[in-house]
Amino acid sequence: MITLTQEQARVLAETTESPPRVVDPQTQHTYFLVSGEVYARAQALFEEEQDVLGMYPLLAEVDPEGWQDITEMA
């Protein structure tokens, strides 16, 4: 497990980006930080092999401002 430094925790607390992104300066890979609860719920969805529509509430929670549930469009 990686533990944030105090400076990293401060910057994370101040960010408005949801979910926050971090970039590895050596590889330029981008990672998204989600809470343990959100991760566990997503992992459970994959393990249970639910259909894609079952993931919409979780995806909406990850990015609530940019989300549009297609099940409401029908």
Coordinates of C-alpha atoms in Angstrom, one line a residue:
M1 CA 0.0 0.0 0.0
I2 CA 1.1 3.6 -0.7
T3 CA 0.6 6.2 2.0
L4 CA 0.1 9.8 1.0
T5 CA 2.5 12.4 2.3
Q6 CA 0.9 15.3 4.2
E7 CA 1.3 17.5 1.2
Q8 CA -0.3 15.0 -1.1
A9 CA -3.2 14.5 1.3
R10 CA -3.7 18.3 1.5
V11 CA -3.7 18.6 -2.3
L12 CA -6.2 15.7 -2.6
A13 CA -8.5 17.3 0.0
E14 CA -8.4 20.6 -2.0
T15 CA -9.1 19.1 -5.4
T16 CA -12.6 19.5 -7.0
E17 CA -11.9 16.8 -9.7
S18 CA -14.0 13.7 -9.2
P19 CA -12.5 11.2 -9.2
P20 CA -9.1 12.8 -8.7
R21 CA -6.4 11.8 -11.2
V22 CA -2.7 11.3 -10.4
V23 CA 0.1 11.0 -13.0
D24 CA 3.2 9.0 -12.5
P25 CA 6.0 11.4 -13.6
Q26 CA 8.3 8.6 -14.8
T27 CA 5.8 6.7 -16.9
Q28 CA 3.2 9.4 -17.6
H29 CA 0.5 6.8 -16.7
T30 CA -2.7 8.3 -15.3
Y31 CA -4.4 6.8 -12.3
F32 CA -7.8 7.6 -10.8
L33 CA -8.3 7.6 -7.0
V34 CA -11.6 6.1 -5.8
S35 CA -12.6 5.4 -2.2
G36 CA -12.3 1.9 -0.9
E37 CA -16.1 1.6 -0.8
V38 CA -16.5 2.5 -4.4
Y39 CA -13.7 0.1 -5.4
A40 CA -15.3 -2.7 -3.4
R41 CA -18.7 -2.1 -5.0
A42 CA -17.1 -2.1 -8.5
Q43 CA -15.2 -5.2 -7.8
A44 CA -18.3 -7.0 -6.6
L45 CA -20.1 -6.1 -9.8
F46 CA -17.4 -7.6 -11.9
E47 CA -17.2 -10.7 -9.8
E48 CA -21.0 -11.2 -10.0
E49 CA -20.9 -10.7 -13.8
Q50 CA -24.0 -8.5 -13.7
D51 CA -25.1 -6.9 -16.9
V52 CA -23.8 -3.5 -17.9
L53 CA -26.9 -1.6 -16.8
G54 CA -26.2 -2.7 -13.2
M55 CA -23.0 -0.6 -13.3
Y56 CA -24.8 2.7 -14.1
P57 CA -25.5 3.8 -10.5
L58 CA -21.8 3.1 -9.6
L59 CA -20.5 5.0 -12.6
A60 CA -22.8 7.9 -11.8
E61 CA -21.3 8.0 -8.3
V62 CA -17.7 8.1 -9.7
D63 CA -18.5 11.1 -12.0
P64 CA -21.8 12.6 -10.8
E65 CA -21.5 15.8 -12.8
G66 CA -20.7 14.3 -16.1
W67 CA -23.1 11.4 -16.0
Q68 CA -26.3 10.8 -17.9
D69 CA -28.0 7.5 -17.2
I70 CA -29.2 6.0 -20.5
T71 CA -31.8 3.9 -18.7
E72 CA -33.7 7.2 -18.0
M73 CA -33.6 8.2 -21.7
A74 CA -35.7 5.3 -22.9

